[in-house]
Amino acid sequence: MVTQILERKICALFIVISLVSLVNSASIWRWDCENEFCVKKSKNNATAGTSLETCKLVCGQYGTLWPVPTGDVFIGSAVVNVISQNFVFETNAVTDASRVLIEEMVDIFRGYLVSMEAYGGIEPTPSNSMIVVKIDCSQDDIRITYNTDESYELRITQELGEVVRVSITAPTAFGVRHALETLSQLAAWDDLAGSVVLVNEVFVSDRPFYRHRGLMVDTSRNFIQLGDLYRTVDGMSYNKLNTLHLHLTDAHSFPFDSPSVPQMAVYGAYSERKKYTVTDLKALNEYANTRGIRIVPELDGPAHSAYGWQWGPDYGLGDLALCVNRLNRTNVCIGPPCGIQNPVNENTYGVLELLFSDLKEAFSPDVFHLGADEVKFGCWNITEEIVDWLEDQGRGREEVDFYYLWGYYQNRTLEKVDTVYGNIPVIVWTSSLTEENFVENVITPERYIVQIWTESSEPSIASLYNKGYDLIFSNSDNWYLDCGYGSWVGDGNNWCSPYKGWQLLYDNDPLEILANQGILNPDPQRIWGGEAAMWTEQTDGGTLDGKLWPRGSAIAERLWSNPPGKWRTAEKRLVHMREVLCLRGIGADPVQPHWCHQNEGVCYYE
Ligand SMILES: *[C@@H]1O[C@H](CO)[C@@H](O)[C@H](O)[C@H]1NC(C)=O
Ligand SMILES: *[C@@H]1O[C@H](CO)[C@@H](O)[C@H](O)[C@H]1NC(C)=O
Ligand SMILES: *[C@@H]1O[C@H](CO)[C@@H](O)[C@H](O)[C@H]1NC(C)=O
Ligand SMILES: *[C@@H]1O[C@H](CO)[C@@H](O)[C@H](O)[C@H]1NC(C)=O
């Protein structure tokens, strides 16, 4: 009896297993490329169509390339099965250092292939195809800067027999890196082949439209763990973004553990675990450089300075910051918390110089960000020490006098930047200062780049351009990633609501913003590019990925390609790019049901 039941159970189990395997082998849908879209066809006809991934690789003018190349592109219609071990790399580099860097970049590329195979989850179908990748790099740059030539050419040809030749030529290692990134987008795991497939005939010629293609991450409002920053760098590199702007410090916390001024983190970090050492940041900077990304540090001042700056009196240095933690902020400051640096205390500049030196150790930046936004004069105006100083200068207490004081702060701070870094460009945010007629007398266009965070319709954008400033765009109506959540200082929604969908980011075109204000042919050298801004009052590692991605991909294509078309032309590739980000370990938000990924071009209304 017992045996019979057992037999029946085993039998039932066997039936279930064979049903499962039957369902599995039949569950591979097939697609055809029709009018540039992959159309879901059939499940049972083994001779029809291809896998979705293979269809996407070769369908449409750009296949799955993101961001779209700016030069000539040819993508053939066939793929070849490849396995990761069969890639051979031959590198011509001009120096050993350049070769070492390129080899690190090649290792990252190999990692992409290995992770595609891991996604397949089975032993790949054996293949004898050899893929010979020949890399020619003619210059010796090993640090990415705002002047780096990031261009490249990539060619894939399949020879008779079993050799696939890939040739990469680029002036710098950073162009090589971009070419490898593009190469990885011409390959994907294919369920039908049971291996990775690679498009077998390709030509791509490519260079970025803008030199400054960034994300800004605020690490003060909420601390962002190093692991989250590393993953953000990864995500940026997949999209050929090249600038990570760290808004390192603000009024809320001072997470930079400066060896020269340890008091800053002692008084300012949220906890022992919520700070970065120079060693941490140096390692992050190296990791980013290998991925074609430079880090631009920002030490925001004179405003947005409270926690970290309170220790002066305890050490006999006087007040380094004023109005710290003042609860009645009316007419005094924004916040909470309240706080602004003390521009008439000589020790403030001594501290800044030490901080600049320590940040040089970490990043050796080629531009430095001084913040300089949201200065309210109220706190200075109620501080006796400041009022006395103005009087000594023969000044009063009108707005123009406080702008003079602010100009004094900027000049003294710039002197310290120069002492530490030499005459590198510095960036400041738009503020009341950049709206004033006398801005040129306070900050000179020869040294200052202005990062725009006003709305795109703000007429000061054109006037700043006309006054000679170089510009970086982060206009808050389209390129702010923190908008559309609940308010953190009241009820309702936060100040820059609503949420900015990827379409808004994609369509935000700096040249169009300028053209709308009458600047038709701006000097391309002076329009550096842009950054999507991730302010973190309501974000930390738990939600960072979904807020950054895939919207960061949308701005990346705007900045790399400056595509003539609007978001609709990019939609199917963006939806695909989101899948790629997820496969590579980024928790990107879905932008549609997965059904839309499998049924291209039919989800959005006309
Ligand atoms: C299978 O697909 C091929 C190619 O699309 C087509 O020619 C053929 O008629 C299909 N067969 C069936 C049974 O649907
Ligand atoms: C806060 O300061 C403003 C301006 O000085 C003043 O009018 C107001 O009464 C103060 N509020 C409190 C609660 O002290
Ligand atoms: C500074 O305070 C004085 C005295 O209250 C006032 O007259 C002046 O308008 C204030 N200045 C500014 C720029 O608000
Ligand atoms: C700051 O420097 C600029 C440019 O050198 C100069 O014109 C201006 O007078 C200086 N302002 C102050 C307050 O020192």
PDB file of N, CA, C and O and ligand atoms in Angstrom, residues 404 407-408 411 441-442 444, ligand 4:
ATOM      1  N   TYR A 404      29.649  93.417  -1.572  1.00  0.00           N
ATOM      2  CA  TYR A 404      31.083  93.711  -1.483  1.00  0.00           C
ATOM      3  C   TYR A 404      31.761  92.702  -0.550  1.00  0.00           C
ATOM      4  O   TYR A 404      32.817  92.141  -0.867  1.00  0.00           O
ATOM      5  N   GLY A 407      31.948  89.425  -2.235  1.00  0.00           N
ATOM      6  CA  GLY A 407      33.043  89.492  -3.211  1.00  0.00           C
ATOM      7  C   GLY A 407      34.393  89.317  -2.528  1.00  0.00           C
ATOM      8  O   GLY A 407      35.285  88.632  -3.043  1.00  0.00           O
ATOM      9  N   TYR A 408      34.523  89.923  -1.352  1.00  0.00           N
ATOM     10  CA  TYR A 408      35.762  89.776  -0.581  1.00  0.00           C
ATOM     11  C   TYR A 408      35.973  88.299  -0.232  1.00  0.00           C
ATOM     12  O   TYR A 408      37.062  87.755  -0.400  1.00  0.00           O
ATOM     13  N   ASN A 411      37.020  86.394  -3.335  1.00  0.00           N
ATOM     14  CA  ASN A 411      38.404  86.690  -3.721  1.00  0.00           C
ATOM     15  C   ASN A 411      39.405  85.987  -2.807  1.00  0.00           C
ATOM     16  O   ASN A 411      40.386  85.413  -3.270  1.00  0.00           O
ATOM     17  N   ASN A 441      31.928  92.305 -11.254  1.00  0.00           N
ATOM     18  CA  ASN A 441      32.875  92.948 -10.336  1.00  0.00           C
ATOM     19  C   ASN A 441      33.176  92.066  -9.120  1.00  0.00           C
ATOM     20  O   ASN A 441      34.115  92.319  -8.379  1.00  0.00           O
ATOM     21  N   VAL A 442      32.370  91.044  -8.917  1.00  0.00           N
ATOM     22  CA  VAL A 442      32.566  90.172  -7.755  1.00  0.00           C
ATOM     23  C   VAL A 442      33.237  88.868  -8.178  1.00  0.00           C
ATOM     24  O   VAL A 442      34.177  88.405  -7.538  1.00  0.00           O
ATOM     25  N   THR A 444      34.913  86.978 -11.663  1.00  0.00           N
ATOM     26  CA  THR A 444      35.277  87.322 -13.037  1.00  0.00           C
ATOM     27  C   THR A 444      35.032  86.140 -13.977  1.00  0.00           C
ATOM     28  O   THR A 444      35.311  84.987 -13.617  1.00  0.00           O
TER      29      THR A 444
HETATM   30  C1  LIG B   4      37.661  90.920  -6.024  1.00  0.00           C
HETATM   31  O1  LIG B   4      38.452  90.691  -7.187  1.00  0.00           O
HETATM   32  C2  LIG B   4      37.989  91.397  -8.335  1.00  0.00           C
HETATM   33  C3  LIG B   4      38.781  90.906  -9.532  1.00  0.00           C
HETATM   34  O2  LIG B   4      40.150  90.862  -9.244  1.00  0.00           O
HETATM   35  C4  LIG B   4      38.119  92.879  -8.096  1.00  0.00           C
HETATM   36  O3  LIG B   4      37.641  93.596  -9.224  1.00  0.00           O
HETATM   37  C5  LIG B   4      37.282  93.258  -6.872  1.00  0.00           C
HETATM   38  O4  LIG B   4      37.453  94.597  -6.544  1.00  0.00           O
HETATM   39  C6  LIG B   4      37.652  92.408  -5.677  1.00  0.00           C
HETATM   40  N1  LIG B   4      36.645  92.651  -4.653  1.00  0.00           N
HETATM   41  C7  LIG B   4      36.948  92.763  -3.375  1.00  0.00           C
HETATM   42  C8  LIG B   4      35.829  93.075  -2.472  1.00  0.00           C
HETATM   43  O5  LIG B   4      38.076  92.640  -2.962  1.00  0.00           O
END
